[in-house]
């Protein structure tokens, strides 16, 4: 069928034609934002899930929701090698500049901008990647100690006061939070704790890999009380079906039920895979309904496409010893697996593999669901590893 009309959209962070199965968590976040906007308490929300499950697109959708409801937002992503202050500062500045155009918030927004200037100046020594335009001179004593923990508290408090004066919530959206270094995470948690204690309308809505709750708890033991960690899993059968069927129906195209069953089975309901399969099924079909045969052809093409993109970009970032570790895990199946069992496959001592395992966790490739257990953060990665490295060594 006409590839120009193909509605499916595989790709990291690419909005799907139908955002299936996420209404509940969207509503949870909407309620939290509206509550803090009127001075009630609400926990910040950190969505966790494997790669390709739809965290980024959901975060973006929630940001649009919040803006449509009139709130201030900022959006950042934590890359592996940047400091938290450096990713927050420019975004905070923009949010404050917008707030300063609200008459009732103007003075406090300008004060927070002065705070930001002091913050950036004082912390530049330690975090030399901070780059932010300064609109005001620093206010001596405001967020300018040069200590992230206390300065971020001061700064977020000043920002929260400005938002409060403007009668709006300020919602901080941050993706890939698992990459934020432990001490910076701890400072961020402390700062959010302060704004919540002061009932200031600041909320964090974040996303990260499944290791995030553990990292947060390690950074600050009270993090669990401050945050909700909704788990985004694969879509249930009816949701996965909706993700495929509804966009096609918009184009007056149907799926044969058997074709649909095949796609749901092969993708296990993972959103990224659903988009990839949907796209290829559409392209393989000559007419509606999309048939089982079309989907069988699509399976090969979708798998090949994933192998060259979704899986490949992750694989290429691994060193040879990391690849061997992942391949040994794959030998045991989807997982999770005991570290001892993985070592046994590799005919090595568990201890000697600990550094490789730590590296893989830091790179966000694997995580530890419970002590001594290891699992992939990318769904179906075990099958990819076997395809791409047929033998163990
Ligand atoms: N709820 C959903 N329904 C259908 N497709 C989705 C859904 N969420 C995400 N997708 C699709 O899955 C892919 C991956 O989404 P993304 O947000 O990048 O995942 P993550 O950030 O968790 O790795 C994108 O192609 C997106 O269009
Ligand atoms: Mg993402």
Coordinates of C-alpha atoms and ligand atoms in Angstrom, one line a residue:
X1 CA 0.0 0.0 0.0
X2 CA 1.0 3.6 -0.4
X3 CA 4.1 4.1 1.6
X4 CA 3.4 7.8 1.7
X5 CA 0.3 7.1 3.7
X6 CA 2.0 4.6 6.1
X7 CA 1.0 5.9 9.6
X8 CA 3.4 3.9 11.7
X9 CA 6.4 5.6 13.2
X10 CA 9.3 3.5 14.6
X11 CA 12.1 5.6 16.0
X12 CA 13.4 6.8 19.4
X13 CA 11.2 9.5 20.7
X14 CA 9.0 9.6 17.6
X15 CA 5.4 10.2 18.5
X16 CA 3.2 7.2 17.6
X17 CA 0.0 7.7 15.6
X18 CA -1.9 6.2 18.6
X19 CA -0.5 6.5 22.1
X20 CA -2.0 3.3 23.4
X21 CA -2.4 2.1 26.9
X22 CA -0.9 5.0 28.8
X23 CA -4.1 6.9 29.8
X24 CA -3.8 6.0 33.5
X25 CA -0.3 7.3 34.1
X26 CA -1.1 10.4 32.0
X27 CA -4.0 11.0 34.3
X28 CA -1.9 10.4 37.4
X29 CA 0.5 13.1 36.2
X30 CA -2.2 15.5 35.3
X31 CA -3.7 15.2 38.8
X32 CA -0.3 15.6 40.5
X33 CA 0.3 18.8 38.5
X34 CA -3.1 20.3 39.2
X35 CA -2.7 19.4 42.9
X36 CA 0.6 21.2 43.3
X37 CA -0.7 24.1 41.3
X38 CA -3.3 24.8 44.0
X39 CA -0.8 24.2 46.9
X40 CA -1.7 20.6 47.7
X41 CA 0.9 17.9 48.0
X42 CA 1.8 15.5 45.3
X43 CA 4.6 13.1 44.6
X44 CA 6.9 13.7 41.7
X45 CA 6.5 10.9 39.1
X46 CA 9.4 8.9 37.6
X47 CA 8.4 6.5 34.9
X48 CA 10.6 3.6 34.5
X49 CA 10.8 1.0 31.8
X50 CA 13.0 -0.8 29.3
X51 CA 14.2 0.7 26.1
X52 CA 11.6 1.3 23.4
X53 CA 8.7 1.0 25.8
X54 CA 7.6 4.6 25.1
X55 CA 9.0 6.7 28.0
X56 CA 10.2 9.5 25.9
X57 CA 7.1 10.0 23.8
X58 CA 5.0 9.8 26.9
X59 CA 7.1 12.5 28.6
X60 CA 6.7 14.7 25.6
X61 CA 2.9 14.1 25.5
X62 CA 2.6 15.0 29.2
X63 CA 4.6 18.1 28.6
X64 CA 2.1 19.1 25.9
X65 CA -0.8 18.2 28.3
X66 CA 0.7 20.5 31.0
X67 CA 1.2 23.4 28.6
X68 CA -2.3 23.0 27.3
X69 CA -3.5 23.3 30.9
X70 CA -1.5 26.6 31.2
X71 CA 1.5 25.4 33.2
X72 CA 5.1 26.2 32.8
X73 CA 7.3 23.4 31.7
X74 CA 10.9 22.7 31.0
X75 CA 12.3 19.7 29.3
X76 CA 15.8 18.2 29.4
X77 CA 17.6 15.0 28.8
X78 CA 20.4 13.7 30.9
X79 CA 23.2 12.5 28.5
X80 CA 25.8 10.1 29.9
X81 CA 28.6 12.7 30.1
X82 CA 27.0 16.0 31.1
X83 CA 26.4 17.4 34.6
X84 CA 22.9 18.0 35.9
X85 CA 23.5 21.7 36.5
X86 CA 24.6 22.1 32.9
X87 CA 21.4 20.6 31.5
X88 CA 19.1 22.3 34.0
X89 CA 20.5 25.9 33.9
X90 CA 19.6 26.9 30.4
X91 CA 16.1 25.3 30.7
X92 CA 15.4 27.0 34.0
X93 CA 16.4 30.3 32.4
X94 CA 13.9 29.9 29.6
X95 CA 11.2 29.0 32.0
X96 CA 12.0 32.0 34.2
X97 CA 12.1 34.3 31.2
X98 CA 8.6 33.1 30.3
X99 CA 7.4 33.5 33.9
X100 CA 8.8 37.0 34.1
X101 CA 6.3 38.0 31.4
X102 CA 3.5 37.2 33.8
X103 CA 2.9 40.4 35.7
X104 CA 2.3 38.8 39.1
X105 CA 5.4 36.7 38.8
X106 CA 7.7 39.2 37.3
X107 CA 9.6 40.3 40.4
X108 CA 10.2 36.9 41.8
X109 CA 11.1 35.5 38.4
X110 CA 13.7 38.2 38.0
X111 CA 15.0 37.4 41.5
X112 CA 15.2 33.7 40.5
X113 CA 17.1 34.7 37.4
X114 CA 19.6 36.6 39.6
X115 CA 19.8 33.4 41.6
X116 CA 20.5 31.4 38.5
X117 CA 23.3 33.8 37.6
X118 CA 24.9 33.3 41.0
X119 CA 24.3 29.5 40.7
X120 CA 26.0 29.3 37.3
X121 CA 28.9 31.4 38.3
X122 CA 29.6 29.7 41.6
X123 CA 29.3 26.2 40.2
X124 CA 31.2 26.8 37.0
X125 CA 34.4 25.9 38.8
X126 CA 33.1 22.4 39.6
X127 CA 30.9 21.8 36.5
X128 CA 32.7 23.5 33.7
X129 CA 30.1 22.4 31.2
X130 CA 27.6 24.9 32.5
X131 CA 26.8 27.3 29.7
X132 CA 23.9 29.7 30.3
X133 CA 23.1 33.3 29.2
X134 CA 22.8 35.6 32.2
X135 CA 20.1 38.2 32.3
X136 CA 20.8 39.7 35.8
X137 CA 23.7 40.2 38.1
X138 CA 23.8 37.6 40.9
X139 CA 22.1 38.4 44.2
X140 CA 24.8 37.9 46.8
X141 CA 24.0 35.0 49.0
X142 CA 21.3 33.6 46.7
X143 CA 22.3 30.1 45.4
X144 CA 25.9 31.1 45.1
X145 CA 27.8 29.0 47.7
X146 CA 29.4 26.9 45.1
X147 CA 27.9 23.8 46.7
X148 CA 25.4 22.0 44.5
X149 CA 23.3 20.7 47.3
X150 CA 22.6 24.0 49.0
X151 CA 22.6 26.1 45.8
X152 CA 20.1 23.9 44.0
X153 CA 17.8 24.1 47.0
X154 CA 18.0 27.8 47.0
X155 CA 17.5 28.1 43.3
X156 CA 14.6 25.7 43.0
X157 CA 12.9 27.4 45.9
X158 CA 13.3 30.8 44.2
X159 CA 11.9 29.3 41.0
X160 CA 9.0 27.8 42.9
X161 CA 8.2 31.1 44.5
X162 CA 8.1 32.7 41.1
X163 CA 5.8 30.0 39.7
X164 CA 3.6 30.3 42.8
X165 CA 3.3 34.0 42.3
X166 CA 2.3 33.4 38.7
X167 CA -0.4 31.0 39.8
X168 CA 1.1 28.2 37.8
X169 CA 2.9 24.9 38.3
X170 CA 6.4 24.5 37.0
X171 CA 6.9 21.0 35.7
X172 CA 10.4 19.8 35.1
X173 CA 10.5 17.0 32.6
X174 CA 13.8 15.0 32.4
X175 CA 14.5 12.0 30.3
X176 CA 17.2 9.4 30.9
X177 CA 17.5 10.2 34.6
X178 CA 19.5 7.1 35.3
X179 CA 22.5 8.8 33.8
X180 CA 22.7 11.6 36.4
X181 CA 25.6 11.0 38.7
X182 CA 24.8 9.9 42.2
X183 CA 25.8 13.1 44.1
X184 CA 24.0 15.3 41.7
X185 CA 20.9 13.1 41.9
X186 CA 21.1 13.4 45.7
X187 CA 21.2 17.2 45.4
X188 CA 18.3 17.2 43.1
X189 CA 16.3 15.1 45.4
X190 CA 17.1 17.4 48.4
X191 CA 16.0 20.4 46.4
X192 CA 12.7 18.8 45.4
X193 CA 12.2 17.8 49.0
X194 CA 12.6 21.5 50.0
X195 CA 10.1 22.8 47.4
X196 CA 7.6 20.1 48.4
X197 CA 8.0 20.9 52.1
X198 CA 7.4 24.6 51.3
X199 CA 4.4 23.6 49.2
X200 CA 5.8 25.3 46.2
X201 CA 4.4 24.3 42.8
X202 CA 7.4 22.5 41.4
X203 CA 7.1 18.9 40.2
X204 CA 9.5 16.6 38.5
X205 CA 8.2 14.2 35.9
X206 CA 11.1 12.0 34.8
X207 CA 11.8 8.9 32.9
X208 CA 14.6 6.3 33.1
X209 CA 15.7 2.7 32.9
X210 CA 14.7 0.3 35.6
X211 CA 17.8 0.9 37.6
X212 CA 16.6 4.4 38.4
X213 CA 14.6 3.7 41.6
X214 CA 17.6 1.9 43.1
X215 CA 19.9 4.7 42.2
X216 CA 17.5 7.3 43.7
X217 CA 17.2 5.3 46.9
X218 CA 20.9 5.0 47.1
X219 CA 21.3 8.7 46.6
X220 CA 18.8 9.6 49.3
X221 CA 17.1 7.0 51.4
X222 CA 13.9 9.0 51.6
X223 CA 13.5 9.2 47.8
X224 CA 11.0 6.4 47.8
X225 CA 8.6 8.5 49.9
X226 CA 9.0 11.6 47.6
X227 CA 8.5 9.9 44.3
X228 CA 6.1 7.5 42.5
X229 CA 7.8 5.1 40.1
X230 CA 5.1 3.9 37.7
X231 CA 6.4 1.0 35.6
X232 CA 5.8 1.2 31.9
X233 CA 5.6 -2.3 30.5
X234 CA 4.8 -3.8 27.2
X235 CA 1.2 -3.1 26.0
X236 CA -1.5 -5.6 26.8
X237 CA -3.1 -7.5 23.9
X238 CA -6.0 -5.1 23.4
X239 CA -3.8 -2.1 23.8
X240 CA -1.3 -3.4 21.3
X241 CA -4.1 -4.2 18.9
X242 CA -5.4 -0.6 19.3
X243 CA -1.9 0.7 18.6
X244 CA -1.9 -1.2 15.2
X245 CA -5.6 -1.1 14.2
X246 CA -6.6 2.5 15.0
X247 CA -4.0 4.2 12.8
X248 CA -4.8 1.8 9.9
X249 CA -8.5 2.4 10.3
X250 CA -8.0 6.1 9.9
X251 CA -6.7 5.2 6.5
X252 CA -9.6 2.8 5.9
X253 CA -7.3 -0.2 6.2
X254 CA -8.1 -3.3 8.3
X255 CA -6.0 -6.2 9.7
X256 CA -6.9 -9.8 9.3
X257 CA -7.2 -11.0 13.0
X258 CA -4.6 -13.7 12.4
X259 CA -2.2 -11.1 11.1
X260 CA -2.8 -9.0 14.2
X261 CA -2.2 -12.1 16.5
X262 CA 1.1 -12.8 14.8
X263 CA 2.4 -9.2 15.2
X264 CA 1.4 -9.1 18.9
X265 CA 3.0 -12.4 19.5
X266 CA 6.3 -11.5 17.8
X267 CA 6.6 -8.0 19.3
X268 CA 5.4 -9.2 22.8
X269 CA 3.5 -5.9 22.8
X270 CA 6.6 -3.7 23.0
X271 CA 5.7 -0.3 21.5
X272 CA 8.9 0.2 19.4
X273 CA 8.5 -3.2 17.8
X274 CA 4.8 -2.6 17.2
X275 CA 5.6 0.5 15.2
X276 CA 8.3 -1.4 13.3
X277 CA 6.1 -4.3 12.5
X278 CA 3.1 -2.1 11.6
X279 CA 5.3 -0.1 9.2
X280 CA 6.5 -3.2 7.4
X281 CA 3.2 -4.9 7.4
X282 CA 1.7 -1.9 5.7
X283 CA 4.4 -1.7 3.1
X284 CA 4.2 -5.5 2.4
X285 CA 0.4 -5.4 1.9
X286 CA -1.1 -4.7 -1.5
X287 CA -4.6 -4.1 -0.2
X288 CA -6.8 -4.2 2.9
X289 CA -7.1 -6.3 4.9
X290 CA -3.4 -6.7 5.8
X291 CA -3.0 -10.5 5.7
X292 CA -1.2 -13.1 7.7
X293 CA 1.1 -13.6 4.7
X294 CA 1.9 -9.9 4.6
X295 CA 2.8 -10.0 8.3
X296 CA 5.0 -13.0 7.9
X297 CA 7.0 -11.1 5.2
X298 CA 7.0 -8.0 7.5
X299 CA 8.5 -10.0 10.4
X300 CA 11.7 -10.6 8.4
X301 CA 12.0 -7.1 7.3
X302 CA 11.1 -5.6 10.7
X303 CA 13.7 -7.9 12.4
X304 CA 16.3 -6.9 9.9
X305 CA 15.5 -3.2 10.4
X306 CA 15.8 -3.5 14.2
X307 CA 19.0 -5.3 13.9
X308 CA 20.4 -2.4 11.9
X309 CA 19.1 0.3 14.1
X310 CA 17.4 -0.2 17.5
X311 CA 19.7 -3.1 18.5
X312 CA 22.7 -2.1 16.5
X313 CA 23.3 1.3 18.0
X314 CA 23.4 -0.2 21.4
X315 CA 25.6 -3.1 20.4
X316 CA 28.1 -0.8 18.7
X317 CA 28.8 1.0 21.9
X318 CA 30.1 -2.1 23.6
X319 CA 33.7 -3.2 24.0
X320 CA 34.6 -6.8 22.9
X321 CA 34.5 -8.0 26.5
X322 CA 31.1 -6.4 27.1
X323 CA 29.8 -8.1 24.0
X324 CA 31.1 -11.5 25.2
X325 CA 29.3 -10.9 28.5
X326 CA 26.0 -10.0 26.8
X327 CA 26.4 -13.0 24.5
X328 CA 26.8 -15.3 27.5
X329 CA 23.7 -13.8 29.0
X330 CA 21.8 -14.4 25.8
X331 CA 22.8 -18.0 25.8
X332 CA 20.7 -18.4 29.0
X333 CA 17.6 -16.8 27.4
X334 CA 15.7 -13.6 28.0
X335 CA 16.6 -13.4 31.7
X336 CA 17.0 -12.3 34.4
X337 CA 20.0 -14.5 35.2
X338 CA 22.2 -15.1 38.2
X339 CA 25.7 -13.6 37.8
X340 CA 27.0 -17.0 38.8
X341 CA 25.3 -18.7 35.9
X342 CA 26.6 -16.1 33.4
X343 CA 30.1 -16.6 34.7
X344 CA 29.7 -20.4 34.3
X345 CA 28.7 -20.0 30.7
X346 CA 31.9 -17.9 30.2
X347 CA 33.9 -20.4 32.3
X348 CA 35.1 -17.6 34.5
X349 CA 35.0 -16.6 38.1
X350 CA 32.1 -14.3 39.1
X351 CA 34.5 -11.8 40.7
X352 CA 36.6 -11.4 37.6
X353 CA 33.5 -10.4 35.7
X354 CA 32.3 -7.8 38.1
X355 CA 34.0 -4.8 36.4
X356 CA 32.5 -5.7 33.0
X357 CA 29.1 -6.1 34.6
X358 CA 29.4 -2.7 36.3
X359 CA 30.4 -1.0 33.0
X360 CA 27.3 -2.5 31.3
X361 CA 25.1 -1.3 34.1
X362 CA 26.6 2.2 33.8
X363 CA 26.1 2.2 30.1
X364 CA 22.4 1.4 30.7
X365 CA 22.7 -1.9 28.8
X366 CA 21.8 -4.2 31.7
X367 CA 20.4 -3.8 35.2
X368 CA 20.0 -5.7 38.4
X369 CA 16.4 -6.5 39.3
X370 CA 17.6 -8.0 42.6
X371 CA 20.9 -8.6 44.2
X372 CA 23.0 -10.9 42.0
X373 CA 20.5 -10.9 39.2
X374 CA 21.2 -9.4 35.8
X375 CA 18.7 -8.5 33.0
X376 CA 18.8 -6.7 29.7
X377 CA 17.4 -3.2 29.5
X378 CA 16.5 -3.8 25.9
X379 CA 13.6 -6.2 25.2
X380 CA 14.4 -9.2 23.0
X381 CA 18.1 -8.3 23.1
X382 CA 19.0 -11.9 23.8
X383 CA 17.6 -13.0 20.4
X384 CA 19.5 -10.2 18.7
X385 CA 22.8 -11.2 20.4
X386 CA 22.4 -14.7 19.1
X387 CA 21.7 -13.5 15.6
X388 CA 24.6 -11.2 15.5
X389 CA 27.1 -13.4 17.4
X390 CA 26.2 -16.9 16.5
X391 CA 28.9 -18.5 18.7
X392 CA 29.8 -17.7 22.2
X393 CA 33.3 -16.4 21.8
Ligands
LIG1 N1 1.9 3.9 23.9 C1 2.4 3.7 22.7 N2 1.6 3.1 21.7 C2 2.1 2.9 20.5 N3 3.4 3.2 20.1 C3 4.2 3.7 21.1 C4 3.7 4.0 22.4 N4 4.7 4.5 23.1 C5 5.8 4.5 22.3 N5 5.5 4.1 21.1 C6 6.4 4.0 19.9 O1 7.6 3.2 20.4 C7 8.8 3.8 20.0 C8 9.7 4.1 21.1 O2 9.2 5.1 21.9 P1 10.2 5.9 22.9 O3 9.4 6.9 23.6 O4 11.4 6.4 22.2 O5 10.7 4.7 23.9 P2 11.7 4.8 25.2 O6 11.9 6.3 25.4 O7 11.0 4.1 26.3 O8 12.9 4.1 24.7 C9 8.4 5.0 19.1 O9 8.5 4.6 17.8 C10 7.0 5.3 19.5 O10 6.3 5.9 18.4
LIG2 MG1 13.7 7.3 25.5

